[in-house]
Amino acid sequence: MRGSVWGMAVALGLAVFAGPVLADGGDIARGRYLLNGIVACGNCHATRGPQGEVIPGQELAGGFAIELPEFRAVAPNITPDRETGIGAWTDTQIVAAIREGKRPDGSIIGPPMPIEFYRDMSDSDVRAIVAALRSAPPVRHAVEKSKFNIPLPPAYGPPVTHVPDVPRQNQVGYGRYLATVGHCLECHTPRVKGRLDEAHLGAGGRELPAPAGGVLLSPNLTRANPDGMARWTDAQVKATLRTGVRPDGRQLVRLMAFDWYKTMRDDDMNALVAYLRTLKPVKN
Ligand code: HEC
Ligand code: HEC
């Protein structure tokens, strides 16, 4: 099974895109699972309609604008279209864009693309995502440029060379890995002077642009929040993540990527929740 998917990745890469392919390919099925689930690149990179709904067929075609005082960031088209997307980039260049925030021309990708988290994406997962991106239909859609009122860093850190897979047998460790590639704590952690406040990991209170305008505060996921997931059973947390409806019936705003999380496997959900339960209780 795995072998044939791998074979297909290579065949597709060569036959359809005729572009450079990583020597050892990437597992398309795994890549699609991540892309359509926990990693949810499309939560930012989809084209959206007036109600914030994803336009069918444009799941990766870009154009969604995220506005904060620091920037008006517009997520680019990441379909394999050669002119308006990333079809002309090599696999190595796409990997560098995801894990290091670097474009082929050397320029830096700005926030809110969560590069600090993607730096920890394993070599096999980042290759799988590239294979899945390449297998998506190219969509011609030119997107306006972002505008930043803050200086961008010269780099997000030293080059990322080798990131091993996290073993699934380590449930909490694997859950932490899923939360990282899903950048849960990017949204659910406050910032001090623009940097993630590590002492308040998961404590919420991050100001985020609400899709309908205005500012939304992310909730505290730690046990210090008496009105949040600390009181919910694992089944209730999993149902909330998949449906976007809290146990008390309140519908969560579509900034949370539950439309993607609903495709996650149960064992992955269990690992994610097991990790979230280990967050240090911090008030905010
Ligand atoms: C939180 C929102 C967000 C998420 C999630 C996100 N991105 Fe981005 N991404 C952006 C924004 C915004 C930009 C443009 C930033 C700029 O203009 O400097 C960008 C830029 C890029 C670029 C550069 C494209 C170009 O033409 O310049 C690539 C490639 C990319 N993202 C791929 C991905 C992939 C693959 C994922 C999932 C693994 C992902 N992004 C997840 C917001 C996001
Ligand atoms: C783009 C930012 C963003 C990302 C990424 C994100 N969240 Fe959220 N999350 C929010 C916001 C904002 C809310 C509150 C929405 C509302 O109140 O309507 C929320 C709500 C929640 C809730 C409900 C908590 C409560 O007390 O009501 C849970 C649980 C949750 N998120 C867990 C996660 C997990 C786990 C991940 C990663 C798989 C994640 N979130 C990724 C922004 C985000």
Coordinates of C-alpha atoms and ligand atoms in Angstrom, one line a residue:
M1 CA 0.0 0.0 0.0
R2 CA 2.6 2.5 1.2
G3 CA 4.9 1.4 -1.6
S4 CA 2.3 1.9 -4.3
V5 CA 1.4 5.4 -3.0
W6 CA 5.1 6.2 -3.0
G7 CA 5.4 4.9 -6.5
M8 CA 2.4 7.0 -7.5
A9 CA 4.0 10.1 -6.0
V10 CA 7.1 9.7 -8.2
A11 CA 5.0 8.8 -11.3
L12 CA 2.8 11.9 -10.8
G13 CA 5.7 14.2 -10.1
L14 CA 7.5 13.1 -13.3
A15 CA 4.5 12.6 -15.6
V16 CA 2.2 15.5 -14.7
F17 CA 4.5 18.2 -13.5
A18 CA 7.7 17.3 -15.2
G19 CA 9.4 19.5 -12.6
P20 CA 12.2 18.7 -10.2
V21 CA 11.2 15.9 -7.8
L22 CA 12.9 15.1 -4.5
A23 CA 15.1 12.1 -5.1
D24 CA 13.2 10.1 -2.4
G25 CA 9.7 11.5 -3.1
G26 CA 7.0 12.1 -0.6
D27 CA 4.0 10.1 0.6
I28 CA 1.0 11.8 -1.1
A29 CA -1.6 10.1 1.0
R30 CA 0.1 11.2 4.2
G31 CA 0.5 14.7 2.8
R32 CA -3.1 15.0 1.9
Y33 CA -4.2 13.7 5.3
L34 CA -2.1 16.4 7.0
L35 CA -3.1 19.1 4.5
N36 CA -6.8 18.3 4.8
G37 CA -6.5 17.8 8.6
I38 CA -4.4 19.1 11.4
V39 CA -2.0 21.1 9.3
A40 CA -4.8 23.0 7.5
C41 CA -2.7 25.2 5.2
G42 CA -6.0 26.0 3.5
N43 CA -7.4 27.7 6.7
C44 CA -5.2 30.7 5.4
H45 CA -4.5 29.7 1.8
A46 CA -8.0 29.1 0.5
T47 CA -10.0 31.6 -1.5
R48 CA -13.0 32.7 0.6
G49 CA -16.3 34.1 -0.3
P50 CA -18.1 37.0 1.5
Q51 CA -19.3 34.9 4.4
G52 CA -15.8 33.5 4.9
E53 CA -16.8 30.2 3.2
V54 CA -14.1 28.3 1.3
I55 CA -14.8 28.5 -2.5
P56 CA -14.9 24.9 -3.8
G57 CA -11.9 24.1 -6.0
Q58 CA -10.0 27.0 -4.6
E59 CA -8.9 25.3 -1.4
L60 CA -5.2 26.4 -1.9
A61 CA -5.7 29.2 -4.4
G62 CA -5.0 32.1 -2.0
G63 CA -6.4 35.6 -1.7
F64 CA -7.6 35.5 1.9
A65 CA -6.4 38.7 3.7
I66 CA -5.5 38.8 7.4
E67 CA -5.5 42.3 8.8
L68 CA -3.9 43.4 12.1
P69 CA -2.3 46.8 12.9
E70 CA 1.1 45.2 12.0
F71 CA 0.1 44.1 8.6
R72 CA -2.4 43.3 5.9
A73 CA -1.2 39.8 5.0
V74 CA -2.6 38.1 1.9
A75 CA -2.1 34.4 1.7
P76 CA -0.6 33.5 -1.8
N77 CA -1.8 30.9 -4.3
I78 CA 0.0 27.7 -3.4
T79 CA -1.4 25.5 -6.2
P80 CA 0.9 24.2 -8.9
D81 CA 0.0 26.9 -11.4
R82 CA 3.3 28.0 -12.8
E83 CA 2.5 31.7 -13.2
T84 CA 0.2 32.6 -10.2
G85 CA 1.1 29.7 -7.9
I86 CA 4.2 27.8 -6.9
G87 CA 4.4 25.3 -9.8
A88 CA 7.8 26.6 -11.0
W89 CA 9.4 26.1 -7.6
T90 CA 11.5 23.0 -6.9
D91 CA 10.6 20.7 -4.0
T92 CA 13.6 21.9 -2.0
Q93 CA 12.5 25.5 -2.5
I94 CA 9.0 24.7 -1.3
V95 CA 10.4 22.9 1.8
A96 CA 12.5 26.0 2.5
A97 CA 9.4 28.2 2.2
I98 CA 7.5 26.0 4.7
R99 CA 10.2 25.4 7.3
E100 CA 12.5 28.4 6.9
G101 CA 10.1 31.1 5.5
K102 CA 12.4 31.7 2.5
R103 CA 11.3 32.2 -1.0
P104 CA 13.5 31.1 -4.0
D105 CA 14.4 34.8 -4.6
G106 CA 15.8 35.0 -1.1
S107 CA 12.9 37.2 0.3
I108 CA 11.4 36.4 3.7
I109 CA 7.8 35.2 4.1
G110 CA 6.1 37.3 6.7
P111 CA 3.6 36.5 9.5
P112 CA 1.1 35.1 10.2
M113 CA 2.5 32.1 8.3
P114 CA 3.6 30.1 11.4
I115 CA 7.2 29.4 10.4
E116 CA 8.5 29.1 14.0
F117 CA 6.2 26.0 14.4
Y118 CA 6.8 24.6 10.9
R119 CA 10.6 24.5 11.6
D120 CA 9.8 21.4 13.7
M121 CA 7.9 19.6 10.9
S122 CA 9.7 16.3 10.2
D123 CA 11.6 15.7 6.9
S124 CA 9.1 13.0 5.8
D125 CA 6.0 15.1 6.7
V126 CA 7.3 18.2 4.9
R127 CA 8.1 16.1 1.8
A128 CA 4.6 14.5 2.0
I129 CA 3.0 17.9 2.1
V130 CA 5.0 19.0 -0.9
A131 CA 4.0 15.8 -2.8
A132 CA 0.3 16.6 -1.9
L133 CA 0.6 20.2 -3.0
R134 CA 2.1 19.1 -6.3
S135 CA -0.8 16.6 -6.8
A136 CA -3.4 19.3 -6.4
P137 CA -5.0 20.8 -9.5
P138 CA -3.3 24.1 -10.6
V139 CA -5.6 27.1 -10.3
R140 CA -4.9 30.3 -12.1
H141 CA -5.5 33.1 -9.5
A142 CA -3.3 36.1 -9.1
V143 CA -3.3 37.5 -5.6
E144 CA -2.4 40.9 -4.3
K145 CA 0.8 41.4 -2.3
S146 CA 0.9 41.7 1.5
K147 CA 1.7 45.0 3.2
F148 CA 3.8 45.0 6.4
N149 CA 4.1 47.9 8.8
I150 CA 6.7 46.0 10.9
P151 CA 10.2 45.0 9.8
L152 CA 10.5 41.3 8.9
P153 CA 13.3 39.3 10.5
P154 CA 16.3 38.5 8.2
A155 CA 15.6 34.8 9.0
Y156 CA 13.6 32.7 11.4
G157 CA 16.8 30.8 12.6
P158 CA 19.6 28.8 11.2
P159 CA 18.9 26.5 8.2
V160 CA 16.7 23.5 9.0
T161 CA 18.6 20.4 8.0
H162 CA 17.3 17.2 9.5
V163 CA 14.1 16.8 11.6
P164 CA 13.3 13.1 12.5
D165 CA 9.8 11.7 12.9
V166 CA 8.3 11.6 16.4
P167 CA 7.3 8.0 17.2
R168 CA 3.6 7.5 17.6
Q169 CA 4.1 5.1 20.5
N170 CA 4.9 8.2 22.6
Q171 CA 1.3 9.4 22.7
V172 CA 1.9 12.8 24.5
G173 CA 5.1 13.5 22.4
Y174 CA 3.2 12.7 19.2
G175 CA 0.3 14.9 20.4
R176 CA 2.7 17.7 21.0
Y177 CA 4.1 17.2 17.5
L178 CA 0.6 17.4 16.0
A179 CA -0.2 20.5 18.0
T180 CA 3.1 22.0 16.7
V181 CA 2.4 21.3 13.0
G182 CA -1.2 22.4 13.6
H183 CA 0.2 25.6 15.2
C184 CA -2.5 25.4 17.9
L185 CA -0.4 27.3 20.3
E186 CA 0.4 30.1 17.8
C187 CA -3.2 31.2 18.3
H188 CA -3.7 30.0 21.9
T189 CA -0.7 31.7 23.5
P190 CA -0.3 35.4 24.2
R191 CA 2.6 37.5 22.8
V192 CA 5.0 39.8 24.6
K193 CA 6.7 42.4 22.3
G194 CA 5.6 40.3 19.3
R195 CA 7.1 37.1 20.6
L196 CA 5.4 34.0 21.8
D197 CA 5.1 34.2 25.7
E198 CA 6.5 30.7 26.5
A199 CA 5.6 31.1 30.2
H200 CA 1.9 31.3 29.2
L201 CA 1.8 28.5 26.7
G202 CA -1.8 27.7 25.8
A203 CA -3.1 30.4 28.1
G204 CA -5.0 32.1 25.3
G205 CA -5.6 35.9 25.2
R206 CA -4.0 36.3 21.8
E207 CA -5.8 39.0 19.8
L208 CA -6.8 37.7 16.4
P209 CA -8.7 39.3 13.6
A210 CA -12.3 38.1 13.7
P211 CA -13.5 37.0 10.2
A212 CA -16.5 39.3 10.5
G213 CA -14.3 42.3 11.5
G214 CA -13.1 43.3 15.0
V215 CA -10.8 41.5 17.3
L216 CA -11.3 38.0 18.9
L217 CA -9.4 36.7 22.0
S218 CA -8.4 33.1 21.9
P219 CA -9.5 31.0 24.9
N220 CA -7.2 29.5 27.6
L221 CA -6.7 25.8 26.9
T222 CA -5.0 25.0 30.2
R223 CA -6.6 23.7 33.4
A224 CA -6.6 27.2 34.9
N225 CA -9.6 28.1 32.7
P226 CA -12.7 26.9 34.6
D227 CA -15.0 27.6 31.7
G228 CA -13.0 25.7 29.1
M229 CA -11.8 22.3 28.0
A230 CA -10.4 21.4 31.5
R231 CA -14.0 20.6 32.5
W232 CA -14.9 18.7 29.4
T233 CA -14.4 15.0 28.8
D234 CA -12.0 13.8 26.1
A235 CA -15.0 12.9 24.0
Q236 CA -16.4 16.5 24.4
V237 CA -13.0 18.1 23.5
K238 CA -12.8 15.9 20.4
A239 CA -16.3 16.7 19.4
T240 CA -15.7 20.4 19.8
L241 CA -12.6 20.2 17.7
R242 CA -14.4 18.4 14.9
T243 CA -17.7 20.3 14.9
G244 CA -16.8 23.7 16.2
V245 CA -19.7 23.5 18.7
R246 CA -18.8 23.6 22.4
P247 CA -20.5 21.2 24.9
D248 CA -22.6 24.2 26.1
G249 CA -23.9 24.5 22.5
R250 CA -22.0 27.7 21.6
Q251 CA -20.8 27.7 18.0
L252 CA -17.1 28.7 17.7
V253 CA -16.0 31.3 15.1
R254 CA -14.6 29.8 11.9
L255 CA -11.1 31.0 12.6
M256 CA -10.7 27.6 14.3
A257 CA -10.1 25.1 11.6
F258 CA -12.7 22.6 12.6
D259 CA -13.7 22.1 9.0
W260 CA -10.2 20.6 8.6
Y261 CA -9.9 18.9 12.0
K262 CA -13.0 16.8 11.4
T263 CA -11.0 14.6 9.0
M264 CA -8.5 13.7 11.7
R265 CA -8.1 10.0 12.7
D266 CA -9.2 9.1 16.2
D267 CA -5.8 8.0 17.4
D268 CA -4.3 11.3 16.3
M269 CA -7.2 13.2 18.1
N270 CA -6.5 11.1 21.2
A271 CA -2.8 12.0 21.1
L272 CA -3.6 15.7 20.6
V273 CA -6.0 15.8 23.5
A274 CA -3.6 13.8 25.8
Y275 CA -0.9 16.4 25.1
L276 CA -3.3 19.4 25.7
R277 CA -4.1 17.9 29.1
T278 CA -0.4 18.2 30.0
L279 CA -0.3 22.0 29.5
K280 CA 0.8 23.7 32.7
P281 CA -2.2 25.5 34.2
V282 CA -1.6 29.2 33.7
K283 CA -4.1 32.0 34.4
N284 CA -4.5 34.8 31.9
Ligands
HEC1 C1 -1.9 31.4 9.6 C2 -2.0 31.6 8.2 C3 -1.1 30.7 7.3 C4 -1.0 29.3 7.4 C5 -1.6 28.3 8.4 C6 -0.1 28.9 6.3 N1 0.3 30.0 5.6 FE1 1.5 30.0 4.0 N2 1.5 32.1 4.0 C7 0.6 32.8 4.7 C8 0.8 34.2 4.3 C9 0.0 35.4 4.9 C10 1.8 34.3 3.4 C11 2.3 35.5 2.7 C12 3.2 36.3 3.6 C13 3.9 37.4 2.9 O1 3.3 38.0 2.0 O2 5.1 37.6 3.2 C14 2.2 32.9 3.2 C15 3.2 32.5 2.2 C16 3.4 31.2 1.9 C17 4.2 30.8 0.8 C18 5.0 31.7 -0.2 C19 4.2 31.8 -1.5 C20 4.6 32.9 -2.4 O3 4.2 32.9 -3.5 O4 5.3 33.9 -1.9 C21 4.2 29.4 0.7 C22 4.9 28.5 -0.3 C23 3.3 29.0 1.7 N3 2.8 30.1 2.4 C24 2.9 27.6 2.0 C25 2.2 27.2 3.1 C26 1.9 25.8 3.4 C27 2.4 24.7 2.6 C28 1.2 25.8 4.6 C29 0.8 24.6 5.4 C30 1.9 23.7 5.8 C31 1.0 27.2 4.9 N4 1.6 28.0 4.0 C32 0.3 27.6 6.1 C33 -0.3 32.4 5.7 C34 -0.4 31.1 6.2
HEC2 C1 -6.0 30.6 13.7 C2 -6.0 30.6 15.1 C3 -6.3 29.3 15.8 C4 -5.7 28.0 15.6 C5 -4.7 27.7 14.6 C6 -6.3 27.1 16.6 N1 -7.2 27.8 17.3 FE1 -8.4 26.9 18.7 N2 -9.5 28.7 18.9 C7 -9.2 29.9 18.3 C8 -10.2 30.9 18.7 C9 -10.2 32.3 18.2 C10 -11.1 30.2 19.5 C11 -12.4 30.8 20.1 C12 -13.4 31.0 19.0 C13 -14.7 31.5 19.6 O1 -14.8 31.8 20.8 O2 -15.7 31.5 18.9 C14 -10.7 28.8 19.6 C15 -11.3 27.8 20.3 C16 -10.8 26.6 20.7 C17 -11.3 25.7 21.6 C18 -12.6 25.9 22.5 C19 -12.1 26.3 23.8 C20 -13.1 27.0 24.7 O3 -12.8 27.3 25.9 O4 -14.1 27.4 24.2 C21 -10.5 24.6 21.7 C22 -10.6 23.3 22.6 C23 -9.4 24.8 20.8 N3 -9.6 26.1 20.2 C24 -8.3 24.0 20.5 C25 -7.4 24.2 19.5 C26 -6.5 23.1 19.0 C27 -6.3 21.8 19.7 C28 -5.9 23.6 17.9 C29 -4.9 22.9 17.0 C30 -5.3 21.7 16.5 C31 -6.4 25.0 17.7 N4 -7.3 25.3 18.6 C32 -6.0 25.8 16.7 C33 -8.1 30.1 17.4 C34 -7.3 29.1 16.9

